[in-house]
Amino acid sequence: MIVARRVPILSARGGSLWPVTPATSGAPLLLLDGASLWFRAFYAIPDKLTAADGRSVNALRGFVDMVASLITKHSPGRLVVCLDLDWRPRYRVDLVPTYKAHRLDTAADAPDGAEEVPDRLTPQVEMILEVLAAAGIATGGAEGLEADDVLGTLATRERTDPVIVVSGDRDLLQLVRDEPAPPVRVLYAGRGLAKAELFGPAEVAAKYGVPVANAGRGYADLATLRGDASDGLPGVAGIGEKSASTLISRFGSLEALVAAVEDPAADLAAGVRAKLRAAQDYLKAAAPVVRVVCDAEVAMSKPDTLPHTPADPDRLGELAVAYNAESPVTRLIAALASTAR
């Protein structure tokens, strides 16, 4: 059975508008794409263990282990788990009606516009948020927007500590930067955390053939041209990834490429010019759909400083027992303690 995802806003304890901590330790700000990671945990871990009440806990256990592993490896001073408060924002659908349309839950009892999510995962989202709250780990969301937009906003506005964005969504590669400081890197976990790749501008440029000086924006432009079946974006007919990277490298940006279509002197083959001209309406609509919002009003459940000890150890212990998650919670507590060194 498939049911709609009902993600609680912010945390089990509610959300507030908290300022981002002005840290100066040099330890990274770790931004996690919550849904991307717990979906991967759900499908990567066999659904054998259950909570005392019979609910599945594979996504919970896997997600908590992921968080513990990331904290241990990167020793962040601050951490935010970013949430989808609207997985399919209205403005994106208005621009490109096919946007994520293939993921819609078509069940008769599903709320309009709900996402198709396995029914054994849905209850685990609330459980995960309860554990995060007891541990003292901040969550953040923006009304009417996706986690991508929260990640984009927090990464873009950071001016103190280096940023590591963790997601299985390649769209977030558009956030990489060296300047203005501090740097932003994306840990792409599309093949799982064990095989995650760390991308900066140089790595994005090398892998996707976009200009290194503008690698983040160049990747977004390439994705617009190429399309993305996982997001319901058709791309320009006849333009694949290789052709898209060549065009972005030659012209520098999607805007310059679109302008070149109407310039008879531009270095464009007649066939490519015709394809781009035919897709002008799509390109105009799709560009703001692909680009993440970087100026959202993000509501935080708490300040983003990562604690060295759980905020509510008694509650965290109760949840660990109730959710059959003593081992991953123990590893999370150890990971928090390790950041005090």
mmCIF file of C-alpha atoms in Angstrom:
data_model
loop_
_atom_site.group_PDB
_atom_site.id
_atom_site.type_symbol
_atom_site.label_atom_id
_atom_site.label_comp_id
_atom_site.label_asym_id
_atom_site.label_seq_id
_atom_site.Cartn_x
_atom_site.Cartn_y
_atom_site.Cartn_z
ATOM 1 C CA MET A 1 0.000 0.000 0.000
ATOM 2 C CA ILE A 2 1.169 3.533 -0.798
ATOM 3 C CA VAL A 3 0.127 6.494 1.303
ATOM 4 C CA ALA A 4 0.790 10.205 1.240
ATOM 5 C CA ARG A 5 3.750 11.602 3.104
ATOM 6 C CA ARG A 6 2.644 13.686 6.050
ATOM 7 C CA VAL A 7 5.804 15.352 7.267
ATOM 8 C CA PRO A 8 5.389 17.293 10.530
ATOM 9 C CA ILE A 9 6.477 20.896 10.244
ATOM 10 C CA LEU A 10 9.957 21.374 11.684
ATOM 11 C CA SER A 11 10.254 19.125 14.730
ATOM 12 C CA ALA A 12 8.084 17.212 17.119
ATOM 13 C CA ARG A 13 8.370 20.201 19.442
ATOM 14 C CA GLY A 14 7.293 22.781 16.888
ATOM 15 C CA GLY A 15 9.231 25.443 15.022
ATOM 16 C CA SER A 16 10.404 28.963 15.672
ATOM 17 C CA LEU A 17 12.303 31.609 13.792
ATOM 18 C CA TRP A 18 15.788 31.233 15.279
ATOM 19 C CA PRO A 19 18.830 33.114 14.053
ATOM 20 C CA VAL A 20 21.655 31.055 12.615
ATOM 21 C CA THR A 21 24.488 30.869 15.131
ATOM 22 C CA PRO A 22 27.412 33.188 14.280
ATOM 23 C CA ALA A 23 30.027 30.483 14.821
ATOM 24 C CA THR A 24 33.712 31.189 14.334
ATOM 25 C CA SER A 25 35.300 27.825 15.133
ATOM 26 C CA GLY A 26 36.098 26.942 11.529
ATOM 27 C CA ALA A 27 34.296 23.630 11.994
ATOM 28 C CA PRO A 28 31.928 23.048 9.080
ATOM 29 C CA LEU A 29 28.222 23.746 8.944
ATOM 30 C CA LEU A 30 26.663 20.417 7.938
ATOM 31 C CA LEU A 31 23.351 20.684 6.038
ATOM 32 C CA LEU A 32 21.480 17.406 5.529
ATOM 33 C CA ASP A 33 18.735 16.751 2.989
ATOM 34 C CA GLY A 34 16.417 14.934 5.384
ATOM 35 C CA ALA A 35 13.981 13.192 3.039
ATOM 36 C CA SER A 36 16.715 12.251 0.571
ATOM 37 C CA LEU A 37 18.637 10.457 3.305
ATOM 38 C CA TRP A 38 15.775 8.727 5.082
ATOM 39 C CA PHE A 39 14.362 7.488 1.758
ATOM 40 C CA ARG A 40 17.757 5.960 1.010
ATOM 41 C CA ALA A 41 17.923 4.433 4.483
ATOM 42 C CA PHE A 42 14.462 2.918 4.018
ATOM 43 C CA TYR A 43 15.394 1.180 0.768
ATOM 44 C CA ALA A 44 18.932 0.226 1.797
ATOM 45 C CA ILE A 45 18.118 -1.522 5.077
ATOM 46 C CA PRO A 46 15.955 -4.661 5.210
ATOM 47 C CA ASP A 47 12.599 -4.105 6.866
ATOM 48 C CA LYS A 48 13.041 -6.752 9.571
ATOM 49 C CA LEU A 49 13.315 -4.927 12.894
ATOM 50 C CA THR A 50 10.286 -3.212 14.354
ATOM 51 C CA ALA A 51 9.419 -0.984 17.290
ATOM 52 C CA ALA A 52 7.578 -2.356 20.303
ATOM 53 C CA ASP A 53 4.285 -1.348 18.698
ATOM 54 C CA GLY A 54 5.084 -3.162 15.452
ATOM 55 C CA ARG A 55 6.049 -0.147 13.341
ATOM 56 C CA SER A 56 8.988 -0.470 10.989
ATOM 57 C CA VAL A 57 12.204 1.218 12.114
ATOM 58 C CA ASN A 58 14.608 0.503 9.245
ATOM 59 C CA ALA A 59 14.594 4.113 7.964
ATOM 60 C CA LEU A 60 14.918 5.483 11.500
ATOM 61 C CA ARG A 61 17.853 3.238 12.361
ATOM 62 C CA GLY A 62 19.578 3.874 9.045
ATOM 63 C CA PHE A 63 19.068 7.634 9.160
ATOM 64 C CA VAL A 64 20.366 7.945 12.733
ATOM 65 C CA ASP A 65 23.410 5.889 11.762
ATOM 66 C CA MET A 66 23.975 8.189 8.770
ATOM 67 C CA VAL A 67 23.853 11.270 10.981
ATOM 68 C CA ALA A 68 26.248 9.685 13.490
ATOM 69 C CA SER A 69 28.662 8.717 10.713
ATOM 70 C CA LEU A 70 28.599 12.192 9.151
ATOM 71 C CA ILE A 71 29.206 13.877 12.509
ATOM 72 C CA THR A 72 32.100 11.530 13.288
ATOM 73 C CA LYS A 73 33.732 12.044 9.882
ATOM 74 C CA HIS A 74 33.272 15.805 9.476
ATOM 75 C CA SER A 75 33.204 17.085 13.099
ATOM 76 C CA PRO A 76 30.724 19.885 12.387
ATOM 77 C CA GLY A 77 30.197 22.733 14.799
ATOM 78 C CA ARG A 78 26.668 23.249 13.489
ATOM 79 C CA LEU A 79 24.146 20.982 11.814
ATOM 80 C CA VAL A 80 20.679 21.374 10.303
ATOM 81 C CA VAL A 81 18.426 18.628 8.940
ATOM 82 C CA CYS A 82 16.498 20.357 6.152
ATOM 83 C CA LEU A 83 12.869 19.401 5.495
ATOM 84 C CA ASP A 84 10.387 19.448 2.629
ATOM 85 C CA LEU A 85 7.416 21.523 3.774
ATOM 86 C CA ASP A 86 6.118 21.366 0.195
ATOM 87 C CA TRP A 87 7.739 18.706 -1.969
ATOM 88 C CA ARG A 88 6.108 20.087 -5.160
ATOM 89 C CA PRO A 89 5.841 23.877 -4.801
ATOM 90 C CA ARG A 90 2.986 25.545 -6.636
ATOM 91 C CA TYR A 91 5.151 28.023 -8.492
ATOM 92 C CA ARG A 92 7.288 25.232 -9.964
ATOM 93 C CA VAL A 93 4.218 23.299 -11.091
ATOM 94 C CA ASP A 94 2.716 26.429 -12.631
ATOM 95 C CA LEU A 95 5.884 26.896 -14.687
ATOM 96 C CA VAL A 96 6.373 23.226 -15.640
ATOM 97 C CA PRO A 97 3.189 21.173 -15.035
ATOM 98 C CA THR A 98 5.064 17.871 -15.401
ATOM 99 C CA TYR A 99 7.327 18.737 -12.462
ATOM 100 C CA LYS A 100 7.402 15.598 -10.260
ATOM 101 C CA ALA A 101 3.970 14.658 -11.625
ATOM 102 C CA HIS A 102 5.016 11.011 -11.951
ATOM 103 C CA ARG A 103 5.531 10.867 -8.167
ATOM 104 C CA LEU A 104 1.972 11.878 -7.323
ATOM 105 C CA ASP A 105 -0.053 9.504 -5.169
ATOM 106 C CA THR A 106 -3.121 8.610 -7.225
ATOM 107 C CA ALA A 107 -4.850 6.644 -4.461
ATOM 108 C CA ALA A 108 -8.462 7.664 -3.964
ATOM 109 C CA ASP A 109 -7.902 8.540 -0.292
ATOM 110 C CA ALA A 110 -4.693 10.517 -0.847
ATOM 111 C CA PRO A 111 -4.739 14.283 -0.298
ATOM 112 C CA ASP A 112 -4.543 16.273 -3.524
ATOM 113 C CA GLY A 113 -0.935 16.761 -4.521
ATOM 114 C CA ALA A 114 0.464 14.233 -2.021
ATOM 115 C CA GLU A 115 3.624 12.299 -2.829
ATOM 116 C CA GLU A 116 3.664 8.557 -3.296
ATOM 117 C CA VAL A 117 5.467 7.144 -0.251
ATOM 118 C CA PRO A 118 5.591 3.575 1.144
ATOM 119 C CA ASP A 119 3.187 3.302 4.068
ATOM 120 C CA ARG A 120 5.894 1.725 6.253
ATOM 121 C CA LEU A 121 8.089 4.795 5.832
ATOM 122 C CA THR A 122 5.499 7.471 6.638
ATOM 123 C CA PRO A 123 5.308 6.851 10.435
ATOM 124 C CA GLN A 124 9.089 6.747 10.687
ATOM 125 C CA VAL A 125 9.434 10.399 9.694
ATOM 126 C CA GLU A 126 7.762 11.509 12.940
ATOM 127 C CA MET A 127 9.921 9.056 14.860
ATOM 128 C CA ILE A 128 13.080 10.477 13.268
ATOM 129 C CA LEU A 129 12.047 14.036 14.145
ATOM 130 C CA GLU A 130 11.398 13.013 17.741
ATOM 131 C CA VAL A 131 14.893 11.528 18.011
ATOM 132 C CA LEU A 132 16.465 14.640 16.460
ATOM 133 C CA ALA A 133 14.620 16.893 18.919
ATOM 134 C CA ALA A 134 15.716 14.828 21.929
ATOM 135 C CA ALA A 135 19.287 14.790 20.653
ATOM 136 C CA GLY A 136 19.261 18.563 20.238
ATOM 137 C CA ILE A 137 19.789 18.561 16.471
ATOM 138 C CA ALA A 138 18.140 21.423 14.601
ATOM 139 C CA THR A 139 15.660 21.006 11.766
ATOM 140 C CA GLY A 140 14.718 23.720 9.292
ATOM 141 C CA GLY A 141 12.001 24.279 6.733
ATOM 142 C CA ALA A 142 10.466 26.996 4.595
ATOM 143 C CA GLU A 143 6.713 27.245 4.032
ATOM 144 C CA GLY A 144 5.735 26.336 0.485
ATOM 145 C CA LEU A 145 9.231 25.201 -0.473
ATOM 146 C CA GLU A 146 11.360 22.083 -0.758
ATOM 147 C CA ALA A 147 14.336 20.996 1.300
ATOM 148 C CA ASP A 148 16.478 21.958 -1.712
ATOM 149 C CA ASP A 149 15.456 25.575 -1.161
ATOM 150 C CA VAL A 150 16.284 25.408 2.552
ATOM 151 C CA LEU A 151 19.680 23.923 1.734
ATOM 152 C CA GLY A 152 20.216 26.587 -0.918
ATOM 153 C CA THR A 153 19.307 29.428 1.411
ATOM 154 C CA LEU A 154 21.401 28.272 4.375
ATOM 155 C CA ALA A 155 24.416 27.470 2.192
ATOM 156 C CA THR A 156 24.240 30.715 0.221
ATOM 157 C CA ARG A 157 23.868 33.020 3.192
ATOM 158 C CA GLU A 158 26.665 31.417 5.240
ATOM 159 C CA ARG A 159 29.594 33.789 5.653
ATOM 160 C CA THR A 160 31.557 32.235 8.531
ATOM 161 C CA ASP A 161 32.158 28.489 8.374
ATOM 162 C CA PRO A 162 32.754 26.102 5.469
ATOM 163 C CA VAL A 163 29.577 24.330 4.370
ATOM 164 C CA ILE A 164 28.990 20.676 3.490
ATOM 165 C CA VAL A 165 25.622 19.876 1.910
ATOM 166 C CA VAL A 166 24.699 16.170 2.043
ATOM 167 C CA SER A 167 22.112 14.890 -0.417
ATOM 168 C CA GLY A 168 21.357 12.193 -2.939
ATOM 169 C CA ASP A 169 19.954 14.838 -5.298
ATOM 170 C CA ARG A 170 22.345 16.006 -8.022
ATOM 171 C CA ASP A 171 20.452 19.292 -8.322
ATOM 172 C CA LEU A 172 22.277 20.459 -5.201
ATOM 173 C CA LEU A 173 25.581 20.476 -7.117
ATOM 174 C CA GLN A 174 24.545 23.960 -8.215
ATOM 175 C CA LEU A 175 25.444 25.194 -4.714
ATOM 176 C CA VAL A 176 29.193 24.525 -4.892
ATOM 177 C CA ARG A 177 31.427 27.568 -4.571
ATOM 178 C CA ASP A 178 34.876 28.744 -3.590
ATOM 179 C CA GLU A 179 34.017 32.449 -3.595
ATOM 180 C CA PRO A 180 32.660 34.329 -1.840
ATOM 181 C CA ALA A 181 34.168 32.551 1.136
ATOM 182 C CA PRO A 182 33.499 30.303 2.937
ATOM 183 C CA PRO A 183 33.527 27.398 0.470
ATOM 184 C CA VAL A 184 30.478 25.211 -0.131
ATOM 185 C CA ARG A 185 30.924 21.543 -0.947
ATOM 186 C CA VAL A 186 28.271 18.953 -1.801
ATOM 187 C CA LEU A 187 28.617 15.396 -0.551
ATOM 188 C CA TYR A 188 26.599 13.537 -3.187
ATOM 189 C CA ALA A 189 25.173 10.338 -1.701
ATOM 190 C CA GLY A 190 23.159 9.090 -4.662
ATOM 191 C CA ARG A 191 24.817 5.669 -4.408
ATOM 192 C CA GLY A 192 24.711 5.596 -0.623
ATOM 193 C CA LEU A 193 26.825 7.240 2.037
ATOM 194 C CA ALA A 194 29.628 4.677 1.759
ATOM 195 C CA LYS A 195 30.178 5.674 -1.892
ATOM 196 C CA ALA A 196 29.447 9.383 -1.457
ATOM 197 C CA GLU A 197 31.503 11.814 -3.568
ATOM 198 C CA LEU A 198 32.560 15.254 -2.365
ATOM 199 C CA PHE A 199 32.126 17.931 -5.033
ATOM 200 C CA GLY A 200 33.493 21.434 -5.235
ATOM 201 C CA PRO A 201 33.668 23.634 -8.345
ATOM 202 C CA ALA A 202 36.673 21.754 -9.742
ATOM 203 C CA GLU A 203 34.988 18.351 -9.381
ATOM 204 C CA VAL A 204 31.707 19.550 -10.900
ATOM 205 C CA ALA A 205 33.566 21.126 -13.820
ATOM 206 C CA ALA A 206 35.630 17.980 -14.409
ATOM 207 C CA LYS A 207 32.678 15.587 -14.278
ATOM 208 C CA TYR A 208 30.097 17.630 -16.180
ATOM 209 C CA GLY A 209 32.213 19.764 -18.479
ATOM 210 C CA VAL A 210 30.977 23.155 -17.269
ATOM 211 C CA PRO A 211 33.178 26.215 -16.656
ATOM 212 C CA VAL A 212 34.995 25.893 -13.326
ATOM 213 C CA ALA A 213 34.615 29.618 -12.643
ATOM 214 C CA ASN A 214 30.850 29.237 -12.671
ATOM 215 C CA ALA A 215 30.482 25.533 -11.984
ATOM 216 C CA GLY A 216 27.450 25.652 -9.692
ATOM 217 C CA ARG A 217 25.296 27.836 -11.912
ATOM 218 C CA GLY A 218 26.709 26.036 -14.948
ATOM 219 C CA TYR A 219 25.479 22.710 -13.596
ATOM 220 C CA ALA A 220 21.959 24.135 -13.122
ATOM 221 C CA ASP A 221 22.027 25.421 -16.704
ATOM 222 C CA LEU A 222 23.218 22.044 -17.982
ATOM 223 C CA ALA A 223 20.452 20.265 -16.039
ATOM 224 C CA THR A 224 17.847 22.596 -17.551
ATOM 225 C CA LEU A 225 19.021 21.816 -21.076
ATOM 226 C CA ARG A 226 19.488 18.084 -20.480
ATOM 227 C CA GLY A 227 16.319 17.602 -18.461
ATOM 228 C CA ASP A 228 15.803 15.308 -15.507
ATOM 229 C CA ALA A 229 13.386 12.404 -15.724
ATOM 230 C CA SER A 230 13.397 11.993 -11.932
ATOM 231 C CA ASP A 231 11.899 15.491 -11.610
ATOM 232 C CA GLY A 232 9.646 15.332 -14.672
ATOM 233 C CA LEU A 233 11.725 17.875 -16.616
ATOM 234 C CA PRO A 234 11.826 16.914 -20.306
ATOM 235 C CA GLY A 235 14.806 19.019 -21.333
ATOM 236 C CA VAL A 236 15.416 20.181 -24.886
ATOM 237 C CA ALA A 237 14.593 17.467 -27.407
ATOM 238 C CA GLY A 238 17.766 16.189 -29.017
ATOM 239 C CA ILE A 239 20.123 17.781 -26.446
ATOM 240 C CA GLY A 240 21.798 15.272 -24.144
ATOM 241 C CA GLU A 241 24.271 15.803 -21.321
ATOM 242 C CA LYS A 242 27.340 15.945 -23.574
ATOM 243 C CA SER A 243 25.753 18.460 -25.947
ATOM 244 C CA ALA A 244 24.478 20.516 -23.019
ATOM 245 C CA SER A 245 27.912 20.715 -21.395
ATOM 246 C CA THR A 246 29.495 21.730 -24.716
ATOM 247 C CA LEU A 247 26.970 24.512 -25.187
ATOM 248 C CA ILE A 248 27.287 25.843 -21.634
ATOM 249 C CA SER A 249 31.089 25.731 -21.874
ATOM 250 C CA ARG A 250 31.019 27.604 -25.176
ATOM 251 C CA PHE A 251 28.541 30.318 -24.195
ATOM 252 C CA GLY A 252 29.121 30.480 -20.440
ATOM 253 C CA SER A 253 25.486 30.496 -19.322
ATOM 254 C CA LEU A 254 21.998 29.512 -20.349
ATOM 255 C CA GLU A 255 21.044 33.166 -20.741
ATOM 256 C CA ALA A 256 23.893 33.762 -23.178
ATOM 257 C CA LEU A 257 22.998 30.614 -25.086
ATOM 258 C CA VAL A 258 19.342 31.640 -25.440
ATOM 259 C CA ALA A 259 20.433 35.069 -26.668
ATOM 260 C CA ALA A 260 22.726 33.429 -29.223
ATOM 261 C CA VAL A 261 19.802 31.591 -30.791
ATOM 262 C CA GLU A 262 18.616 34.889 -32.302
ATOM 263 C CA ASP A 263 22.115 36.027 -33.254
ATOM 264 C CA PRO A 264 22.941 34.943 -36.828
ATOM 265 C CA ALA A 265 26.651 35.393 -36.103
ATOM 266 C CA ALA A 266 26.647 33.066 -33.104
ATOM 267 C CA ASP A 267 28.593 29.806 -33.365
ATOM 268 C CA LEU A 268 25.592 27.501 -33.452
ATOM 269 C CA ALA A 269 24.925 24.685 -35.885
ATOM 270 C CA ALA A 270 21.647 25.075 -37.727
ATOM 271 C CA GLY A 271 20.202 21.915 -36.179
ATOM 272 C CA VAL A 272 21.094 22.941 -32.632
ATOM 273 C CA ARG A 273 19.725 26.432 -33.251
ATOM 274 C CA ALA A 274 16.431 24.954 -34.427
ATOM 275 C CA LYS A 275 16.168 22.668 -31.381
ATOM 276 C CA LEU A 276 16.814 25.547 -28.990
ATOM 277 C CA ARG A 277 14.412 27.861 -30.787
ATOM 278 C CA ALA A 278 11.669 25.234 -30.581
ATOM 279 C CA ALA A 279 12.301 24.876 -26.846
ATOM 280 C CA GLN A 280 12.419 28.578 -25.942
ATOM 281 C CA ASP A 281 9.183 28.493 -23.932
ATOM 282 C CA TYR A 282 10.380 25.448 -22.002
ATOM 283 C CA LEU A 283 13.778 26.989 -21.263
ATOM 284 C CA LYS A 284 12.222 30.205 -19.996
ATOM 285 C CA ALA A 285 9.917 28.266 -17.661
ATOM 286 C CA ALA A 286 12.335 25.549 -16.554
ATOM 287 C CA ALA A 287 15.308 27.681 -15.533
ATOM 288 C CA PRO A 288 13.661 29.020 -12.319
ATOM 289 C CA VAL A 289 12.297 25.527 -11.601
ATOM 290 C CA VAL A 290 15.744 23.931 -11.650
ATOM 291 C CA ARG A 291 17.479 26.705 -9.702
ATOM 292 C CA VAL A 292 16.993 26.415 -5.976
ATOM 293 C CA VAL A 293 15.663 29.335 -3.960
ATOM 294 C CA CYS A 294 18.498 31.019 -2.056
ATOM 295 C CA ASP A 295 16.589 33.671 -0.122
ATOM 296 C CA ALA A 296 13.817 31.706 1.604
ATOM 297 C CA GLU A 297 12.513 32.512 5.081
ATOM 298 C CA VAL A 298 13.781 29.451 6.925
ATOM 299 C CA ALA A 299 12.160 28.508 10.223
ATOM 300 C CA MET A 300 14.409 26.589 12.602
ATOM 301 C CA SER A 301 13.360 24.273 15.415
ATOM 302 C CA LYS A 302 16.298 25.521 17.526
ATOM 303 C CA PRO A 303 19.673 27.229 17.076
ATOM 304 C CA ASP A 304 21.914 25.198 14.773
ATOM 305 C CA THR A 305 24.851 24.687 17.169
ATOM 306 C CA LEU A 306 25.533 20.964 17.460
ATOM 307 C CA PRO A 307 25.537 19.907 21.135
ATOM 308 C CA HIS A 308 28.233 17.687 22.623
ATOM 309 C CA THR A 309 25.609 15.873 24.701
ATOM 310 C CA PRO A 310 21.920 15.197 23.995
ATOM 311 C CA ALA A 311 19.523 18.027 24.811
ATOM 312 C CA ASP A 312 17.169 15.603 26.583
ATOM 313 C CA PRO A 313 19.072 12.383 27.385
ATOM 314 C CA ASP A 314 16.198 10.790 29.305
ATOM 315 C CA ARG A 315 13.778 11.305 26.431
ATOM 316 C CA LEU A 316 16.351 10.112 23.908
ATOM 317 C CA GLY A 317 16.884 6.962 25.951
ATOM 318 C CA GLU A 318 13.139 6.332 26.110
ATOM 319 C CA LEU A 319 12.823 6.741 22.349
ATOM 320 C CA ALA A 320 15.786 4.444 21.707
ATOM 321 C CA VAL A 321 14.118 1.658 23.674
ATOM 322 C CA ALA A 322 10.618 2.279 22.293
ATOM 323 C CA TYR A 323 11.878 2.348 18.703
ATOM 324 C CA ASN A 324 14.311 -0.571 19.014
ATOM 325 C CA ALA A 325 17.129 1.775 18.106
ATOM 326 C CA GLU A 326 19.501 1.535 21.068
ATOM 327 C CA SER A 327 22.565 0.781 18.919
ATOM 328 C CA PRO A 328 22.238 3.676 16.436
ATOM 329 C CA VAL A 329 21.275 6.098 19.198
ATOM 330 C CA THR A 330 24.341 5.022 21.198
ATOM 331 C CA ARG A 331 26.473 5.726 18.128
ATOM 332 C CA LEU A 332 24.824 9.127 17.727
ATOM 333 C CA ILE A 333 25.575 10.038 21.365
ATOM 334 C CA ALA A 334 29.201 8.967 20.874
ATOM 335 C CA ALA A 335 29.408 11.035 17.695
ATOM 336 C CA LEU A 336 28.124 14.137 19.511
ATOM 337 C CA ALA A 337 30.695 13.603 22.273
ATOM 338 C CA SER A 338 33.481 13.290 19.714
ATOM 339 C CA THR A 339 32.937 16.900 18.565
ATOM 340 C CA ALA A 340 34.003 18.173 22.005
ATOM 341 C CA ARG A 341 37.646 17.224 21.375
#
